[in-house]
């Protein structure tokens, strides 16, 4: 089965703790993305990576960190510096190219609750 | 930064009716994409329309793009209860990332 997986589906943490969300894809996509979605809202881009060992900040990168050591994996760490971390986190991947961008494939999401 | 603004925010129709959702954006784009999200799930790509295209069809979906008005519409014909979901437009301005709108929540009543 080709696809993009996120784990866990639900995650609970105490305030002040760092937490890492997993994202893995076997679609051989170069690009990967992390989004945050709040209730009734659209998606906001946290970080994205178009190639291994390189990544860029999105619109709301503060309080988050990422790594891209392997093509298949793009973990997101929510640090204690993120003021309001409770949200639904979505990972996506896509091909890249010189032509206009390609469709993104999304994982099922991780719902993070911090109390 | 949210580029896409969608209208209406919520739409409720009867099964068999058509549903139309609109998306407006602010800057020049390479393409515009529509996605669907069932409650609590990831997004699924529906259709991509390039800036040099005016209309595109995929099954019961029809998308139009008017670059002079910086707007797009998604029409779902002969809607079904299974079409109940949130629908998002996303614009690609050639920056390597998509900018998503706030979404339209569609309820199709059986």
PDB file of C-alpha atoms in Angstrom:
ATOM      1  CA  UNK A   1       0.000   0.000   0.000  1.00  0.00           C
ATOM      2  CA  UNK A   2       1.382   3.375  -0.980  1.00  0.00           C
ATOM      3  CA  UNK A   3       0.541   6.259   1.268  1.00  0.00           C
ATOM      4  CA  UNK A   4       1.372   8.639   4.036  1.00  0.00           C
ATOM      5  CA  UNK A   5       1.032   7.690   7.670  1.00  0.00           C
ATOM      6  CA  UNK A   6       0.916   9.711  10.839  1.00  0.00           C
ATOM      7  CA  UNK A   7       1.137   8.421  14.339  1.00  0.00           C
ATOM      8  CA  UNK A   8      -0.333   8.471  16.840  1.00  0.00           C
ATOM      9  CA  UNK A   9      -3.918   9.444  15.918  1.00  0.00           C
ATOM     10  CA  UNK A  10      -4.495  11.033  19.337  1.00  0.00           C
ATOM     11  CA  UNK A  11      -1.813  12.447  21.607  1.00  0.00           C
ATOM     12  CA  UNK A  12      -2.142  13.949  25.070  1.00  0.00           C
ATOM     13  CA  UNK A  13       0.606  15.904  26.782  1.00  0.00           C
ATOM     14  CA  UNK A  14       1.085  18.077  29.805  1.00  0.00           C
ATOM     15  CA  UNK A  15       1.973  21.707  29.328  1.00  0.00           C
ATOM     16  CA  UNK A  16       5.725  22.280  29.259  1.00  0.00           C
ATOM     17  CA  UNK A  17       6.582  18.979  27.570  1.00  0.00           C
ATOM     18  CA  UNK A  18       7.981  18.673  24.082  1.00  0.00           C
ATOM     19  CA  UNK A  19       6.213  16.175  21.835  1.00  0.00           C
ATOM     20  CA  UNK A  20       7.177  14.705  18.457  1.00  0.00           C
ATOM     21  CA  UNK A  21       4.639  13.792  15.794  1.00  0.00           C
ATOM     22  CA  UNK A  22       5.598  11.189  13.255  1.00  0.00           C
ATOM     23  CA  UNK A  23       5.033  11.395   9.490  1.00  0.00           C
ATOM     24  CA  UNK A  24       6.175   8.722   7.028  1.00  0.00           C
ATOM     25  CA  UNK A  25       5.526   8.361   3.292  1.00  0.00           C
ATOM     26  CA  UNK A  26       6.333   5.632   0.797  1.00  0.00           C
ATOM     27  CA  UNK A  27       5.227   7.558  -2.280  1.00  0.00           C
ATOM     28  CA  UNK A  28       8.793   8.529  -3.206  1.00  0.00           C
ATOM     29  CA  UNK A  29       7.816  12.197  -2.933  1.00  0.00           C
ATOM     30  CA  UNK A  30      10.555  14.789  -2.547  1.00  0.00           C
ATOM     31  CA  UNK A  31       8.436  17.376  -0.765  1.00  0.00           C
ATOM     32  CA  UNK A  32       6.781  17.086   2.623  1.00  0.00           C
ATOM     33  CA  UNK A  33       4.690  19.553   4.622  1.00  0.00           C
ATOM     34  CA  UNK A  34       3.288  20.087   8.089  1.00  0.00           C
ATOM     35  CA  UNK A  35       0.035  21.969   8.637  1.00  0.00           C
ATOM     36  CA  UNK A  36      -1.953  22.949  11.671  1.00  0.00           C
ATOM     37  CA  UNK A  37      -5.741  23.064  11.616  1.00  0.00           C
ATOM     38  CA  UNK A  38      -7.843  24.661  14.353  1.00  0.00           C
ATOM     39  CA  UNK A  39     -11.597  23.976  14.703  1.00  0.00           C
ATOM     40  CA  UNK A  40     -13.594  25.366  11.795  1.00  0.00           C
ATOM     41  CA  UNK A  41     -10.479  26.787  10.184  1.00  0.00           C
ATOM     42  CA  UNK A  42      -8.368  26.176   7.142  1.00  0.00           C
ATOM     43  CA  UNK A  43      -4.842  24.803   7.124  1.00  0.00           C
ATOM     44  CA  UNK A  44      -1.863  26.877   8.135  1.00  0.00           C
ATOM     45  CA  UNK A  45       1.618  25.866   7.024  1.00  0.00           C
ATOM     46  CA  UNK A  46       4.143  25.210   9.792  1.00  0.00           C
ATOM     47  CA  UNK A  47       7.200  23.886   7.944  1.00  0.00           C
ATOM     48  CA  UNK A  48       7.945  22.351   4.580  1.00  0.00           C
ATOM     49  CA  UNK A  49      10.818  20.491   2.982  1.00  0.00           C
ATOM     50  CA  UNK A  50      11.470  20.072  -0.721  1.00  0.00           C
ATOM     51  CA  UNK A  51      14.545  17.899  -0.392  1.00  0.00           C
ATOM     52  CA  UNK A  52      16.346  15.806   2.200  1.00  0.00           C
ATOM     53  CA  UNK A  53      18.382  17.784   4.753  1.00  0.00           C
ATOM     54  CA  UNK A  54      16.635  21.046   3.857  1.00  0.00           C
ATOM     55  CA  UNK A  55      13.460  22.667   5.142  1.00  0.00           C
ATOM     56  CA  UNK A  56      11.821  26.096   5.273  1.00  0.00           C
ATOM     57  CA  UNK A  57       9.608  27.869   7.770  1.00  0.00           C
ATOM     58  CA  UNK A  58       5.975  28.295   6.899  1.00  0.00           C
ATOM     59  CA  UNK A  59       3.601  30.926   8.220  1.00  0.00           C
ATOM     60  CA  UNK A  60       3.466  29.733  11.835  1.00  0.00           C
ATOM     61  CA  UNK A  61       6.837  28.086  12.576  1.00  0.00           C
ATOM     62  CA  UNK A  62       7.383  29.614  16.024  1.00  0.00           C
ATOM     63  CA  UNK A  63       7.407  26.952  18.737  1.00  0.00           C
ATOM     64  CA  UNK A  64       7.894  24.093  16.273  1.00  0.00           C
ATOM     65  CA  UNK A  65      10.935  22.278  14.874  1.00  0.00           C
ATOM     66  CA  UNK A  66      11.437  19.664  12.163  1.00  0.00           C
ATOM     67  CA  UNK A  67      14.121  17.449  10.653  1.00  0.00           C
ATOM     68  CA  UNK A  68      14.426  15.790   7.261  1.00  0.00           C
ATOM     69  CA  UNK A  69      17.188  13.215   7.527  1.00  0.00           C
ATOM     70  CA  UNK A  70      15.438  10.696   5.277  1.00  0.00           C
ATOM     71  CA  UNK A  71      13.270  11.181   2.216  1.00  0.00           C
ATOM     72  CA  UNK A  72      10.498   9.101   3.764  1.00  0.00           C
ATOM     73  CA  UNK A  73      10.296  10.831   7.126  1.00  0.00           C
ATOM     74  CA  UNK A  74       9.495  14.372   8.320  1.00  0.00           C
ATOM     75  CA  UNK A  75       8.905  14.438  12.099  1.00  0.00           C
ATOM     76  CA  UNK A  76       7.493  17.540  13.770  1.00  0.00           C
ATOM     77  CA  UNK A  77       8.396  18.516  17.328  1.00  0.00           C
ATOM     78  CA  UNK A  78       5.979  20.740  19.197  1.00  0.00           C
ATOM     79  CA  UNK A  79       8.077  22.483  21.814  1.00  0.00           C
ATOM     80  CA  UNK A  80       7.068  24.023  25.113  1.00  0.00           C
ATOM     81  CA  UNK A  81       7.575  27.413  23.458  1.00  0.00           C
ATOM     82  CA  UNK A  82       4.413  26.910  21.366  1.00  0.00           C
ATOM     83  CA  UNK A  83       1.814  28.932  23.268  1.00  0.00           C
ATOM     84  CA  UNK A  84      -1.308  27.168  22.068  1.00  0.00           C
ATOM     85  CA  UNK A  85      -0.328  23.704  20.820  1.00  0.00           C
ATOM     86  CA  UNK A  86      -3.713  21.976  21.047  1.00  0.00           C
ATOM     87  CA  UNK A  87      -4.771  21.418  17.422  1.00  0.00           C
ATOM     88  CA  UNK A  88      -5.146  18.910  14.591  1.00  0.00           C
ATOM     89  CA  UNK A  89      -1.825  18.385  12.793  1.00  0.00           C
ATOM     90  CA  UNK A  90      -1.713  17.237   9.182  1.00  0.00           C
ATOM     91  CA  UNK A  91       1.288  16.023   7.237  1.00  0.00           C
ATOM     92  CA  UNK A  92       1.359  15.971   3.443  1.00  0.00           C
ATOM     93  CA  UNK A  93       3.729  15.086   0.639  1.00  0.00           C
ATOM     94  CA  UNK A  94       4.005  15.791  -3.064  1.00  0.00           C
ATOM     95  CA  UNK A  95       6.251  15.573  -6.097  1.00  0.00           C
ATOM     96  CA  UNK A  96       8.268  18.642  -6.985  1.00  0.00           C
ATOM     97  CA  UNK A  97       9.359  19.998 -10.324  1.00  0.00           C
ATOM     98  CA  UNK A  98      10.009  23.058 -12.387  1.00  0.00           C
ATOM     99  CA  UNK A  99       6.435  23.011 -13.602  1.00  0.00           C
ATOM    100  CA  UNK A 100       3.660  24.263 -11.381  1.00  0.00           C
ATOM    101  CA  UNK A 101       3.158  22.324  -8.215  1.00  0.00           C
ATOM    102  CA  UNK A 102       1.541  18.975  -7.880  1.00  0.00           C
ATOM    103  CA  UNK A 103      -1.316  17.784  -5.736  1.00  0.00           C
ATOM    104  CA  UNK A 104      -0.551  17.051  -2.134  1.00  0.00           C
ATOM    105  CA  UNK A 105      -1.316  13.733  -0.468  1.00  0.00           C
ATOM    106  CA  UNK A 106      -2.361  13.980   3.153  1.00  0.00           C
ATOM    107  CA  UNK A 107      -1.983  11.696   6.120  1.00  0.00           C
ATOM    108  CA  UNK A 108      -4.907  10.999   8.484  1.00  0.00           C
ATOM    109  CA  UNK A 109      -3.747  13.588  11.010  1.00  0.00           C
ATOM    110  CA  UNK A 110      -2.752  13.645  14.678  1.00  0.00           C
ATOM    111  CA  UNK A 111      -4.988  15.368  17.196  1.00  0.00           C
ATOM    112  CA  UNK A 112      -2.785  16.836  19.925  1.00  0.00           C
ATOM    113  CA  UNK A 113      -4.269  17.918  23.237  1.00  0.00           C
ATOM    114  CA  UNK A 114      -2.083  19.747  25.736  1.00  0.00           C
ATOM    115  CA  UNK A 115      -3.426  20.379  29.244  1.00  0.00           C
TER     116      UNK A 115
ATOM    117  CA  UNK B   1      -1.287  34.152   5.490  1.00  0.00           C
ATOM    118  CA  UNK B   2      -4.621  32.967   4.138  1.00  0.00           C
ATOM    119  CA  UNK B   3      -4.932  33.793   0.481  1.00  0.00           C
ATOM    120  CA  UNK B   4      -8.145  31.961  -0.348  1.00  0.00           C
ATOM    121  CA  UNK B   5     -11.465  33.190   0.941  1.00  0.00           C
ATOM    122  CA  UNK B   6     -14.355  30.814   0.509  1.00  0.00           C
ATOM    123  CA  UNK B   7     -18.013  31.500   0.245  1.00  0.00           C
ATOM    124  CA  UNK B   8     -20.323  30.410   1.689  1.00  0.00           C
ATOM    125  CA  UNK B   9     -18.804  29.218   4.959  1.00  0.00           C
ATOM    126  CA  UNK B  10     -21.588  26.657   5.288  1.00  0.00           C
ATOM    127  CA  UNK B  11     -24.086  25.178   2.839  1.00  0.00           C
ATOM    128  CA  UNK B  12     -26.963  22.797   3.460  1.00  0.00           C
ATOM    129  CA  UNK B  13     -28.839  21.183   0.559  1.00  0.00           C
ATOM    130  CA  UNK B  14     -31.037  18.204  -0.211  1.00  0.00           C
ATOM    131  CA  UNK B  15     -29.709  15.107  -1.904  1.00  0.00           C
ATOM    132  CA  UNK B  16     -29.920  15.470  -5.683  1.00  0.00           C
ATOM    133  CA  UNK B  17     -29.449  19.241  -5.671  1.00  0.00           C
ATOM    134  CA  UNK B  18     -26.340  20.978  -6.968  1.00  0.00           C
ATOM    135  CA  UNK B  19     -23.832  22.604  -4.625  1.00  0.00           C
ATOM    136  CA  UNK B  20     -21.712  25.596  -5.601  1.00  0.00           C
ATOM    137  CA  UNK B  21     -18.776  26.883  -3.601  1.00  0.00           C
ATOM    138  CA  UNK B  22     -16.694  29.919  -4.420  1.00  0.00           C
ATOM    139  CA  UNK B  23     -13.096  30.839  -3.730  1.00  0.00           C
ATOM    140  CA  UNK B  24     -11.429  34.226  -4.126  1.00  0.00           C
ATOM    141  CA  UNK B  25      -7.732  34.919  -3.864  1.00  0.00           C
ATOM    142  CA  UNK B  26      -5.425  37.910  -3.882  1.00  0.00           C
ATOM    143  CA  UNK B  27      -2.234  37.317  -5.864  1.00  0.00           C
ATOM    144  CA  UNK B  28      -1.307  35.774  -9.202  1.00  0.00           C
ATOM    145  CA  UNK B  29      -1.272  32.008  -9.215  1.00  0.00           C
ATOM    146  CA  UNK B  30       0.142  29.085 -11.186  1.00  0.00           C
ATOM    147  CA  UNK B  31      -2.773  26.851 -10.335  1.00  0.00           C
ATOM    148  CA  UNK B  32      -5.660  26.431  -7.952  1.00  0.00           C
ATOM    149  CA  UNK B  33      -6.602  23.157  -6.305  1.00  0.00           C
ATOM    150  CA  UNK B  34      -9.707  21.910  -4.514  1.00  0.00           C
ATOM    151  CA  UNK B  35      -9.586  19.452  -1.645  1.00  0.00           C
ATOM    152  CA  UNK B  36     -12.196  17.643   0.403  1.00  0.00           C
ATOM    153  CA  UNK B  37     -12.008  16.803   4.108  1.00  0.00           C
ATOM    154  CA  UNK B  38     -14.333  14.466   5.915  1.00  0.00           C
ATOM    155  CA  UNK B  39     -14.727  15.258   9.596  1.00  0.00           C
ATOM    156  CA  UNK B  40     -11.594  14.458  11.587  1.00  0.00           C
ATOM    157  CA  UNK B  41      -9.728  13.099   8.580  1.00  0.00           C
ATOM    158  CA  UNK B  42      -6.968  14.192   6.222  1.00  0.00           C
ATOM    159  CA  UNK B  43      -7.603  16.108   3.020  1.00  0.00           C
ATOM    160  CA  UNK B  44      -8.176  14.430  -0.323  1.00  0.00           C
ATOM    161  CA  UNK B  45      -7.263  16.128  -3.580  1.00  0.00           C
ATOM    162  CA  UNK B  46     -10.201  16.618  -5.940  1.00  0.00           C
ATOM    163  CA  UNK B  47      -9.060  18.649  -8.901  1.00  0.00           C
ATOM    164  CA  UNK B  48      -6.299  21.010 -10.067  1.00  0.00           C
ATOM    165  CA  UNK B  49      -6.899  23.800 -12.568  1.00  0.00           C
ATOM    166  CA  UNK B  50      -3.978  25.678 -14.100  1.00  0.00           C
ATOM    167  CA  UNK B  51      -3.929  29.427 -14.596  1.00  0.00           C
ATOM    168  CA  UNK B  52      -4.325  29.063 -18.375  1.00  0.00           C
ATOM    169  CA  UNK B  53      -7.427  26.886 -18.015  1.00  0.00           C
ATOM    170  CA  UNK B  54     -10.941  28.245 -17.572  1.00  0.00           C
ATOM    171  CA  UNK B  55     -12.942  25.120 -16.789  1.00  0.00           C
ATOM    172  CA  UNK B  56     -12.282  21.561 -15.786  1.00  0.00           C
ATOM    173  CA  UNK B  57     -14.500  18.551 -15.139  1.00  0.00           C
ATOM    174  CA  UNK B  58     -14.022  15.410 -13.110  1.00  0.00           C
ATOM    175  CA  UNK B  59     -17.045  13.155 -12.742  1.00  0.00           C
ATOM    176  CA  UNK B  60     -19.743  15.190 -10.952  1.00  0.00           C
ATOM    177  CA  UNK B  61     -17.298  18.020 -10.253  1.00  0.00           C
ATOM    178  CA  UNK B  62     -16.948  21.137 -12.370  1.00  0.00           C
ATOM    179  CA  UNK B  63     -14.365  23.782 -11.542  1.00  0.00           C
ATOM    180  CA  UNK B  64     -14.067  27.184 -13.151  1.00  0.00           C
ATOM    181  CA  UNK B  65     -11.271  29.704 -12.856  1.00  0.00           C
ATOM    182  CA  UNK B  66     -11.450  33.409 -13.665  1.00  0.00           C
ATOM    183  CA  UNK B  67      -7.983  34.879 -13.257  1.00  0.00           C
ATOM    184  CA  UNK B  68      -9.187  38.398 -14.099  1.00  0.00           C
ATOM    185  CA  UNK B  69     -11.510  38.266 -11.083  1.00  0.00           C
ATOM    186  CA  UNK B  70      -9.131  36.101  -9.055  1.00  0.00           C
ATOM    187  CA  UNK B  71     -11.900  33.647  -8.301  1.00  0.00           C
ATOM    188  CA  UNK B  72     -12.820  30.005  -8.744  1.00  0.00           C
ATOM    189  CA  UNK B  73     -15.935  27.973  -8.209  1.00  0.00           C
ATOM    190  CA  UNK B  74     -16.543  24.314  -7.485  1.00  0.00           C
ATOM    191  CA  UNK B  75     -19.846  22.814  -8.585  1.00  0.00           C
ATOM    192  CA  UNK B  76     -20.945  19.411  -7.364  1.00  0.00           C
ATOM    193  CA  UNK B  77     -23.869  18.140  -9.402  1.00  0.00           C
ATOM    194  CA  UNK B  78     -26.536  15.700  -8.222  1.00  0.00           C
ATOM    195  CA  UNK B  79     -25.189  15.734  -4.684  1.00  0.00           C
ATOM    196  CA  UNK B  80     -25.272  12.688  -2.439  1.00  0.00           C
ATOM    197  CA  UNK B  81     -25.261  12.327   1.331  1.00  0.00           C
ATOM    198  CA  UNK B  82     -21.709  10.989   0.986  1.00  0.00           C
ATOM    199  CA  UNK B  83     -20.627  14.403  -0.371  1.00  0.00           C
ATOM    200  CA  UNK B  84     -21.087  15.838   3.131  1.00  0.00           C
ATOM    201  CA  UNK B  85     -17.651  17.238   4.006  1.00  0.00           C
ATOM    202  CA  UNK B  86     -15.598  20.426   4.118  1.00  0.00           C
ATOM    203  CA  UNK B  87     -14.190  21.695   0.847  1.00  0.00           C
ATOM    204  CA  UNK B  88     -11.049  23.804   0.599  1.00  0.00           C
ATOM    205  CA  UNK B  89      -9.473  25.731  -2.212  1.00  0.00           C
ATOM    206  CA  UNK B  90      -5.693  26.083  -2.251  1.00  0.00           C
ATOM    207  CA  UNK B  91      -3.596  28.361  -4.420  1.00  0.00           C
ATOM    208  CA  UNK B  92      -0.113  27.803  -5.765  1.00  0.00           C
ATOM    209  CA  UNK B  93       1.748  31.016  -6.537  1.00  0.00           C
ATOM    210  CA  UNK B  94       4.904  29.215  -7.611  1.00  0.00           C
ATOM    211  CA  UNK B  95       6.544  29.441  -4.195  1.00  0.00           C
ATOM    212  CA  UNK B  96       6.664  25.704  -3.564  1.00  0.00           C
ATOM    213  CA  UNK B  97       3.780  25.768  -1.123  1.00  0.00           C
ATOM    214  CA  UNK B  98      -0.002  25.934  -1.154  1.00  0.00           C
ATOM    215  CA  UNK B  99      -2.114  28.539   0.607  1.00  0.00           C
ATOM    216  CA  UNK B 100      -5.449  27.157   1.807  1.00  0.00           C
ATOM    217  CA  UNK B 101      -8.741  28.944   2.250  1.00  0.00           C
ATOM    218  CA  UNK B 102     -10.962  28.665   5.309  1.00  0.00           C
ATOM    219  CA  UNK B 103     -13.221  26.101   3.686  1.00  0.00           C
ATOM    220  CA  UNK B 104     -16.911  25.574   2.977  1.00  0.00           C
ATOM    221  CA  UNK B 105     -18.777  23.036   5.085  1.00  0.00           C
ATOM    222  CA  UNK B 106     -21.316  21.193   2.953  1.00  0.00           C
ATOM    223  CA  UNK B 107     -24.163  19.172   4.422  1.00  0.00           C
ATOM    224  CA  UNK B 108     -26.221  17.054   2.056  1.00  0.00           C
ATOM    225  CA  UNK B 109     -29.446  15.849   3.626  1.00  0.00           C
ATOM    226  CA  UNK B 110     -30.826  12.489   2.480  1.00  0.00           C
TER     227      UNK B 110
END
